[in-house]
Amino acid sequence: MPHTPRPTPRRSVELPPTHNTLICVALPGLAVSTEQGQLDGRGLEGFYRAGRRVLSRCQVRVAGREPLAVQARMTGADRARFVGTVRVSPDWGPDPDLVVERTRHADGTERITLRSVSWRPLRLPVEVALGTDLADLGAIAASGAGPELPATVHDSGLRWSGATGNSTVTADPPPADALASAGLLRWEFELPPGGTASVELRVRPDGAGPVRAVGHGATSPLASARAAGDDPRVQALLRTSVEDLQALLLRDPSHPSDTHVAAGAPWRCGLAPAESLTAARMTLPLGTRLAAGTLRTLARSQLPRPGAQFGMIPGPRRDAGAHLPPGCTGTEATLLFPVLLAEARRWGLPEQETQELLPAAERCLTWLRTTVGDGTYLRDPHPRGPVRCETQAHAHRAALLGADLLDAFGRPGGVELRQWAQELRTVFRADFWIGDLGGGRPAAARLPDGRLVPHLGATAAHLLDTGLLGGGEYAPGLLDKARAEQLARLLGSPAMDSGWGLRGLGAKEPGFSPFGHRSGAVRVQETAIAVAGLAAGGYDKEATSLLRGALAAAEAFEHRLPEMYAGEQRTDGSAPLPHPAACRPAATAAAAGVLLLTTLAGIRPDAPAGTVTLRPVRSAPLGEIGLTGLRIAGAPFSVRVGRLGVAMVEEAAAGLQLGV
């Protein structure tokens, strides 16, 4: 086995842990809290607007005491509820006299409600201590909280100003007293037995109104689909996945009608091209509006100048684990662009919108052919970079779906793309397969000197993701049938299937770490891609095991899947271990929840032909499941898969015919 040196470690910021925090999201608003409910100004805690912390400290005291935290939970993607109790008079026994409930929203509001559970009247002085450093999220991640700024009394609350901006907290009802020097607001309430009193705080940068979340109401590009069936977890997973995606939606500032999803909170609340395209592709069953907005936004970012990078969509470099140098997400995004456009058309993106985006897709395909040049493989863009297995899978799929798209609109280039894809299949099957007594495996990469990187990881699942063509058929893949079957066995083996999902690197591979975010941790996106590819190929056993593992992990994470978690082996009574630096919510993880469930029905639409084909997972691993409120050709689509694995359309666009 050839030795592949580990790349030189890159210096990086040690991110504060987020695995035990509650993150309310309605971009550009965030609220980050611990389970205690009090915001004490340490770590990441606080209210944020557009990446800046507008309030870092919000501490409640009632009758001189901090409430005892008894419960904290998310009640939606954008809000959390904290419950505490207070014993006003300890001499009267162990029972609390007061329940303090705090409802915190990502839009910058917090409602504090006092409810008496005492048999006697209560006179309650209430204090709320407030403060902020107006720090940028990146600065907080790098060096921690900054010094608090001095406050001034402002209207019915307090105000802070600094070099980076300003912030105001207003209270309703207004406080009886406000002390700027201590950052303190005070009230006094008298509660009869069973009585209640409330205070609402509103945190805003000066001149800013409330957060207008893109995903709320009719403005959301995502259909509010529902799932129901024998397994009650499917309902919660789909609901939470859609809510998280809606919370991560952003508008293109220069074109407000175009929306895309941010990569994840709290670390990546901006546009990440590859992740945004991947999430839009996984959520095509919820409609094509997100795909269209994402494609239009990224088309405007394409490199316009003639040259080697003409047509490329820029993207940052991404760590590739222990055995390969960082990869270029711009390459992945450029190859995903024509794929998403082609598949969105199959799901019902109107022909006019498709045609308007076609020139940008052509530029992506031109970049592909130019970069390949006289060779066959698509190499990394940096000098002497490796030929990565998953990059060839992305490029092959882009060529075939891109050719299909060009042919549909009478554009040239389809023949050449198909010829190149055929050549790639031929050489890939000869160059990228490592034979052994166990049946062999695909190489992770080919080095410039011809050596193969033999390590088996989750990126091999991209070989099974070939892309949807017309008539409900998938494009051919880089592997032949025998080797696809072998890959299915490998992905379903205990070395790769952790019981919670697909490991990023096999447990027996050198460099494996269950917490390595590219070398052993479970990444939900890749698990969902593997499940969908395995199911499409008819490998129900392996697909079912990975699906059930991911669903069990989702339940452990209260159905809000993080982007990754540890690849520890599942045992009786165990739970998946969180990764302390994972985004949660994360766009690709939430979108993976949609893909995992819709894969069960095997929906393969061809809106231009007016047909939809259903190829459900025949083993019906979750029993009966019904999916309602999906979208095909812009109209509601509902499907039910019975316990015998037979699918039936219950609602569809007029004229949409069931294919064979």
JSON list of C-alpha atoms in Angstrom, two decimals, residues 496-638:
[
{"chain": "A", "resi": 496, "resn": "MET", "atom": "CA", "xyz": [-18.23, 2.45, 7.00]},
{"chain": "A", "resi": 497, "resn": "ASP", "atom": "CA", "xyz": [-21.72, 2.16, 8.52]},
{"chain": "A", "resi": 498, "resn": "SER", "atom": "CA", "xyz": [-21.38, 3.39, 12.10]},
{"chain": "A", "resi": 499, "resn": "GLY", "atom": "CA", "xyz": [-24.97, 2.57, 12.98]},
{"chain": "A", "resi": 500, "resn": "TRP", "atom": "CA", "xyz": [-25.63, 6.33, 13.02]},
{"chain": "A", "resi": 501, "resn": "GLY", "atom": "CA", "xyz": [-24.78, 6.93, 9.37]},
{"chain": "A", "resi": 502, "resn": "LEU", "atom": "CA", "xyz": [-21.83, 6.80, 6.98]},
{"chain": "A", "resi": 503, "resn": "ARG", "atom": "CA", "xyz": [-18.36, 7.50, 8.34]},
{"chain": "A", "resi": 504, "resn": "GLY", "atom": "CA", "xyz": [-16.24, 10.02, 6.46]},
{"chain": "A", "resi": 505, "resn": "LEU", "atom": "CA", "xyz": [-13.35, 7.52, 6.53]},
{"chain": "A", "resi": 506, "resn": "GLY", "atom": "CA", "xyz": [-13.50, 3.79, 7.16]},
{"chain": "A", "resi": 507, "resn": "ALA", "atom": "CA", "xyz": [-12.82, 2.76, 10.75]},
{"chain": "A", "resi": 508, "resn": "LYS", "atom": "CA", "xyz": [-9.96, 0.49, 9.64]},
{"chain": "A", "resi": 509, "resn": "GLU", "atom": "CA", "xyz": [-8.20, 3.13, 7.53]},
{"chain": "A", "resi": 510, "resn": "PRO", "atom": "CA", "xyz": [-4.96, 4.84, 8.65]},
{"chain": "A", "resi": 511, "resn": "GLY", "atom": "CA", "xyz": [-5.73, 8.27, 10.04]},
{"chain": "A", "resi": 512, "resn": "PHE", "atom": "CA", "xyz": [-9.28, 7.41, 11.11]},
{"chain": "A", "resi": 513, "resn": "SER", "atom": "CA", "xyz": [-10.67, 9.59, 13.89]},
{"chain": "A", "resi": 514, "resn": "PRO", "atom": "CA", "xyz": [-14.34, 9.44, 14.88]},
{"chain": "A", "resi": 515, "resn": "PHE", "atom": "CA", "xyz": [-14.25, 13.22, 15.34]},
{"chain": "A", "resi": 516, "resn": "GLY", "atom": "CA", "xyz": [-12.29, 13.98, 12.17]},
{"chain": "A", "resi": 517, "resn": "HIS", "atom": "CA", "xyz": [-14.67, 16.10, 10.14]},
{"chain": "A", "resi": 518, "resn": "ARG", "atom": "CA", "xyz": [-13.25, 14.65, 6.91]},
{"chain": "A", "resi": 519, "resn": "SER", "atom": "CA", "xyz": [-11.60, 11.57, 8.38]},
{"chain": "A", "resi": 520, "resn": "GLY", "atom": "CA", "xyz": [-14.20, 9.64, 10.32]},
{"chain": "A", "resi": 521, "resn": "ALA", "atom": "CA", "xyz": [-17.09, 11.79, 11.50]},
{"chain": "A", "resi": 522, "resn": "VAL", "atom": "CA", "xyz": [-20.54, 11.13, 10.06]},
{"chain": "A", "resi": 523, "resn": "ARG", "atom": "CA", "xyz": [-21.53, 13.88, 7.65]},
{"chain": "A", "resi": 524, "resn": "VAL", "atom": "CA", "xyz": [-25.29, 13.79, 7.14]},
{"chain": "A", "resi": 525, "resn": "GLN", "atom": "CA", "xyz": [-25.08, 15.08, 3.57]},
{"chain": "A", "resi": 526, "resn": "GLU", "atom": "CA", "xyz": [-22.90, 12.18, 2.44]},
{"chain": "A", "resi": 527, "resn": "THR", "atom": "CA", "xyz": [-25.07, 9.68, 4.30]},
{"chain": "A", "resi": 528, "resn": "ALA", "atom": "CA", "xyz": [-28.14, 10.92, 2.44]},
{"chain": "A", "resi": 529, "resn": "ILE", "atom": "CA", "xyz": [-26.31, 10.83, -0.91]},
{"chain": "A", "resi": 530, "resn": "ALA", "atom": "CA", "xyz": [-25.28, 7.25, -0.18]},
{"chain": "A", "resi": 531, "resn": "VAL", "atom": "CA", "xyz": [-28.83, 6.25, 0.78]},
{"chain": "A", "resi": 532, "resn": "ALA", "atom": "CA", "xyz": [-30.29, 7.80, -2.37]},
{"chain": "A", "resi": 533, "resn": "GLY", "atom": "CA", "xyz": [-27.62, 6.24, -4.62]},
{"chain": "A", "resi": 534, "resn": "LEU", "atom": "CA", "xyz": [-27.93, 2.82, -3.01]},
{"chain": "A", "resi": 535, "resn": "ALA", "atom": "CA", "xyz": [-31.72, 2.89, -3.25]},
{"chain": "A", "resi": 536, "resn": "ALA", "atom": "CA", "xyz": [-31.61, 3.95, -6.90]},
{"chain": "A", "resi": 537, "resn": "GLY", "atom": "CA", "xyz": [-29.29, 1.03, -7.65]},
{"chain": "A", "resi": 538, "resn": "GLY", "atom": "CA", "xyz": [-31.53, -1.46, -5.87]},
{"chain": "A", "resi": 539, "resn": "TYR", "atom": "CA", "xyz": [-29.20, -2.04, -2.91]},
{"chain": "A", "resi": 540, "resn": "ASP", "atom": "CA", "xyz": [-32.02, -1.91, -0.38]},
{"chain": "A", "resi": 541, "resn": "LYS", "atom": "CA", "xyz": [-30.23, -3.66, 2.49]},
{"chain": "A", "resi": 542, "resn": "GLU", "atom": "CA", "xyz": [-27.37, -1.16, 2.64]},
{"chain": "A", "resi": 543, "resn": "ALA", "atom": "CA", "xyz": [-29.63, 1.82, 1.99]},
{"chain": "A", "resi": 544, "resn": "THR", "atom": "CA", "xyz": [-32.00, 0.73, 4.74]},
{"chain": "A", "resi": 545, "resn": "SER", "atom": "CA", "xyz": [-29.28, 0.32, 7.34]},
{"chain": "A", "resi": 546, "resn": "LEU", "atom": "CA", "xyz": [-27.83, 3.78, 6.67]},
{"chain": "A", "resi": 547, "resn": "LEU", "atom": "CA", "xyz": [-31.30, 5.34, 6.58]},
{"chain": "A", "resi": 548, "resn": "ARG", "atom": "CA", "xyz": [-32.33, 3.83, 9.91]},
{"chain": "A", "resi": 549, "resn": "GLY", "atom": "CA", "xyz": [-29.06, 4.92, 11.48]},
{"chain": "A", "resi": 550, "resn": "ALA", "atom": "CA", "xyz": [-29.47, 8.51, 10.32]},
{"chain": "A", "resi": 551, "resn": "LEU", "atom": "CA", "xyz": [-33.08, 8.54, 11.51]},
{"chain": "A", "resi": 552, "resn": "ALA", "atom": "CA", "xyz": [-32.00, 7.28, 14.95]},
{"chain": "A", "resi": 553, "resn": "ALA", "atom": "CA", "xyz": [-29.35, 10.00, 15.09]},
{"chain": "A", "resi": 554, "resn": "ALA", "atom": "CA", "xyz": [-31.92, 12.62, 14.11]},
{"chain": "A", "resi": 555, "resn": "GLU", "atom": "CA", "xyz": [-34.14, 11.52, 16.98]},
{"chain": "A", "resi": 556, "resn": "ALA", "atom": "CA", "xyz": [-31.22, 11.82, 19.41]},
{"chain": "A", "resi": 557, "resn": "PHE", "atom": "CA", "xyz": [-30.59, 15.38, 18.16]},
{"chain": "A", "resi": 558, "resn": "GLU", "atom": "CA", "xyz": [-34.28, 16.26, 18.54]},
{"chain": "A", "resi": 559, "resn": "HIS", "atom": "CA", "xyz": [-34.60, 15.99, 14.74]},
{"chain": "A", "resi": 560, "resn": "ARG", "atom": "CA", "xyz": [-32.36, 19.03, 14.15]},
{"chain": "A", "resi": 561, "resn": "LEU", "atom": "CA", "xyz": [-29.45, 17.24, 12.50]},
{"chain": "A", "resi": 562, "resn": "PRO", "atom": "CA", "xyz": [-26.01, 18.88, 12.82]},
{"chain": "A", "resi": 563, "resn": "GLU", "atom": "CA", "xyz": [-23.72, 18.97, 9.80]},
{"chain": "A", "resi": 564, "resn": "MET", "atom": "CA", "xyz": [-21.65, 16.18, 11.39]},
{"chain": "A", "resi": 565, "resn": "TYR", "atom": "CA", "xyz": [-21.25, 14.09, 14.52]},
{"chain": "A", "resi": 566, "resn": "ALA", "atom": "CA", "xyz": [-18.76, 11.51, 15.74]},
{"chain": "A", "resi": 567, "resn": "GLY", "atom": "CA", "xyz": [-18.40, 8.25, 13.83]},
{"chain": "A", "resi": 568, "resn": "GLU", "atom": "CA", "xyz": [-18.38, 6.15, 17.00]},
{"chain": "A", "resi": 569, "resn": "GLN", "atom": "CA", "xyz": [-19.89, 2.69, 16.63]},
{"chain": "A", "resi": 570, "resn": "ARG", "atom": "CA", "xyz": [-23.50, 2.47, 17.75]},
{"chain": "A", "resi": 571, "resn": "THR", "atom": "CA", "xyz": [-24.15, 0.07, 20.62]},
{"chain": "A", "resi": 572, "resn": "ASP", "atom": "CA", "xyz": [-27.19, -0.80, 22.69]},
{"chain": "A", "resi": 573, "resn": "GLY", "atom": "CA", "xyz": [-28.22, 2.18, 24.79]},
{"chain": "A", "resi": 574, "resn": "SER", "atom": "CA", "xyz": [-25.70, 4.55, 23.20]},
{"chain": "A", "resi": 575, "resn": "ALA", "atom": "CA", "xyz": [-26.34, 7.92, 21.57]},
{"chain": "A", "resi": 576, "resn": "PRO", "atom": "CA", "xyz": [-24.43, 9.74, 18.82]},
{"chain": "A", "resi": 577, "resn": "LEU", "atom": "CA", "xyz": [-21.68, 12.00, 20.15]},
{"chain": "A", "resi": 578, "resn": "PRO", "atom": "CA", "xyz": [-21.95, 15.64, 19.00]},
{"chain": "A", "resi": 579, "resn": "HIS", "atom": "CA", "xyz": [-19.04, 17.31, 17.26]},
{"chain": "A", "resi": 580, "resn": "PRO", "atom": "CA", "xyz": [-18.26, 20.44, 19.29]},
{"chain": "A", "resi": 581, "resn": "ALA", "atom": "CA", "xyz": [-17.62, 22.63, 16.22]},
{"chain": "A", "resi": 582, "resn": "ALA", "atom": "CA", "xyz": [-20.51, 21.50, 14.02]},
{"chain": "A", "resi": 583, "resn": "CYS", "atom": "CA", "xyz": [-23.02, 23.97, 12.63]},
{"chain": "A", "resi": 584, "resn": "ARG", "atom": "CA", "xyz": [-26.55, 23.26, 13.81]},
{"chain": "A", "resi": 585, "resn": "PRO", "atom": "CA", "xyz": [-28.70, 24.02, 11.95]},
{"chain": "A", "resi": 586, "resn": "ALA", "atom": "CA", "xyz": [-26.78, 23.33, 8.76]},
{"chain": "A", "resi": 587, "resn": "ALA", "atom": "CA", "xyz": [-28.23, 23.67, 5.27]},
{"chain": "A", "resi": 588, "resn": "THR", "atom": "CA", "xyz": [-26.94, 20.41, 3.83]},
{"chain": "A", "resi": 589, "resn": "ALA", "atom": "CA", "xyz": [-27.94, 18.45, 6.96]},
{"chain": "A", "resi": 590, "resn": "ALA", "atom": "CA", "xyz": [-31.47, 19.87, 6.91]},
{"chain": "A", "resi": 591, "resn": "ALA", "atom": "CA", "xyz": [-31.72, 19.25, 3.17]},
{"chain": "A", "resi": 592, "resn": "ALA", "atom": "CA", "xyz": [-30.44, 15.71, 3.74]},
{"chain": "A", "resi": 593, "resn": "GLY", "atom": "CA", "xyz": [-33.48, 15.09, 5.95]},
{"chain": "A", "resi": 594, "resn": "VAL", "atom": "CA", "xyz": [-35.68, 15.94, 2.97]},
{"chain": "A", "resi": 595, "resn": "LEU", "atom": "CA", "xyz": [-33.70, 13.68, 0.63]},
{"chain": "A", "resi": 596, "resn": "LEU", "atom": "CA", "xyz": [-33.69, 10.75, 3.07]},
{"chain": "A", "resi": 597, "resn": "LEU", "atom": "CA", "xyz": [-37.48, 10.70, 3.30]},
{"chain": "A", "resi": 598, "resn": "THR", "atom": "CA", "xyz": [-38.32, 11.45, -0.33]},
{"chain": "A", "resi": 599, "resn": "THR", "atom": "CA", "xyz": [-35.91, 8.69, -1.39]},
{"chain": "A", "resi": 600, "resn": "LEU", "atom": "CA", "xyz": [-38.32, 6.19, 0.17]},
{"chain": "A", "resi": 601, "resn": "ALA", "atom": "CA", "xyz": [-40.87, 7.07, -2.51]},
{"chain": "A", "resi": 602, "resn": "GLY", "atom": "CA", "xyz": [-38.34, 7.10, -5.37]},
{"chain": "A", "resi": 603, "resn": "ILE", "atom": "CA", "xyz": [-39.92, 10.12, -7.09]},
{"chain": "A", "resi": 604, "resn": "ARG", "atom": "CA", "xyz": [-38.47, 10.69, -10.58]},
{"chain": "A", "resi": 605, "resn": "PRO", "atom": "CA", "xyz": [-40.29, 13.49, -12.37]},
{"chain": "A", "resi": 606, "resn": "ASP", "atom": "CA", "xyz": [-39.99, 14.61, -15.98]},
{"chain": "A", "resi": 607, "resn": "ALA", "atom": "CA", "xyz": [-42.10, 17.77, -16.04]},
{"chain": "A", "resi": 608, "resn": "PRO", "atom": "CA", "xyz": [-41.24, 18.67, -19.68]},
{"chain": "A", "resi": 609, "resn": "ALA", "atom": "CA", "xyz": [-42.61, 15.27, -20.74]},
{"chain": "A", "resi": 610, "resn": "GLY", "atom": "CA", "xyz": [-45.54, 15.51, -18.30]},
{"chain": "A", "resi": 611, "resn": "THR", "atom": "CA", "xyz": [-44.65, 12.29, -16.46]},
{"chain": "A", "resi": 612, "resn": "VAL", "atom": "CA", "xyz": [-43.52, 11.11, -13.05]},
{"chain": "A", "resi": 613, "resn": "THR", "atom": "CA", "xyz": [-42.07, 7.69, -12.31]},
{"chain": "A", "resi": 614, "resn": "LEU", "atom": "CA", "xyz": [-42.08, 6.13, -8.84]},
{"chain": "A", "resi": 615, "resn": "ARG", "atom": "CA", "xyz": [-39.38, 3.65, -7.83]},
{"chain": "A", "resi": 616, "resn": "PRO", "atom": "CA", "xyz": [-39.92, 3.25, -4.08]},
{"chain": "A", "resi": 617, "resn": "VAL", "atom": "CA", "xyz": [-37.65, 1.30, -1.76]},
{"chain": "A", "resi": 618, "resn": "ARG", "atom": "CA", "xyz": [-39.38, -2.06, -2.06]},
{"chain": "A", "resi": 619, "resn": "SER", "atom": "CA", "xyz": [-38.53, -3.23, 1.44]},
{"chain": "A", "resi": 620, "resn": "ALA", "atom": "CA", "xyz": [-40.51, -0.29, 2.93]},
{"chain": "A", "resi": 621, "resn": "PRO", "atom": "CA", "xyz": [-37.97, 0.04, 5.78]},
{"chain": "A", "resi": 622, "resn": "LEU", "atom": "CA", "xyz": [-40.13, 2.48, 7.77]},
{"chain": "A", "resi": 623, "resn": "GLY", "atom": "CA", "xyz": [-43.46, 0.85, 7.02]},
{"chain": "A", "resi": 624, "resn": "GLU", "atom": "CA", "xyz": [-46.15, 2.98, 5.43]},
{"chain": "A", "resi": 625, "resn": "ILE", "atom": "CA", "xyz": [-45.22, 6.61, 4.75]},
{"chain": "A", "resi": 626, "resn": "GLY", "atom": "CA", "xyz": [-47.18, 9.44, 3.18]},
{"chain": "A", "resi": 627, "resn": "LEU", "atom": "CA", "xyz": [-45.61, 12.63, 1.83]},
{"chain": "A", "resi": 628, "resn": "THR", "atom": "CA", "xyz": [-47.92, 15.57, 1.17]},
{"chain": "A", "resi": 629, "resn": "GLY", "atom": "CA", "xyz": [-47.34, 19.11, -0.01]},
{"chain": "A", "resi": 630, "resn": "LEU", "atom": "CA", "xyz": [-44.39, 18.33, -2.29]},
{"chain": "A", "resi": 631, "resn": "ARG", "atom": "CA", "xyz": [-44.12, 20.16, -5.63]},
{"chain": "A", "resi": 632, "resn": "ILE", "atom": "CA", "xyz": [-43.81, 18.92, -9.21]},
{"chain": "A", "resi": 633, "resn": "ALA", "atom": "CA", "xyz": [-44.36, 21.31, -12.12]},
{"chain": "A", "resi": 634, "resn": "GLY", "atom": "CA", "xyz": [-45.32, 24.02, -9.62]},
{"chain": "A", "resi": 635, "resn": "ALA", "atom": "CA", "xyz": [-48.35, 22.08, -8.34]},
{"chain": "A", "resi": 636, "resn": "PRO", "atom": "CA", "xyz": [-48.89, 20.12, -5.10]},
{"chain": "A", "resi": 637, "resn": "PHE", "atom": "CA", "xyz": [-47.78, 16.50, -5.24]},
{"chain": "A", "resi": 638, "resn": "SER", "atom": "CA", "xyz": [-48.57, 13.84, -2.67]}
]
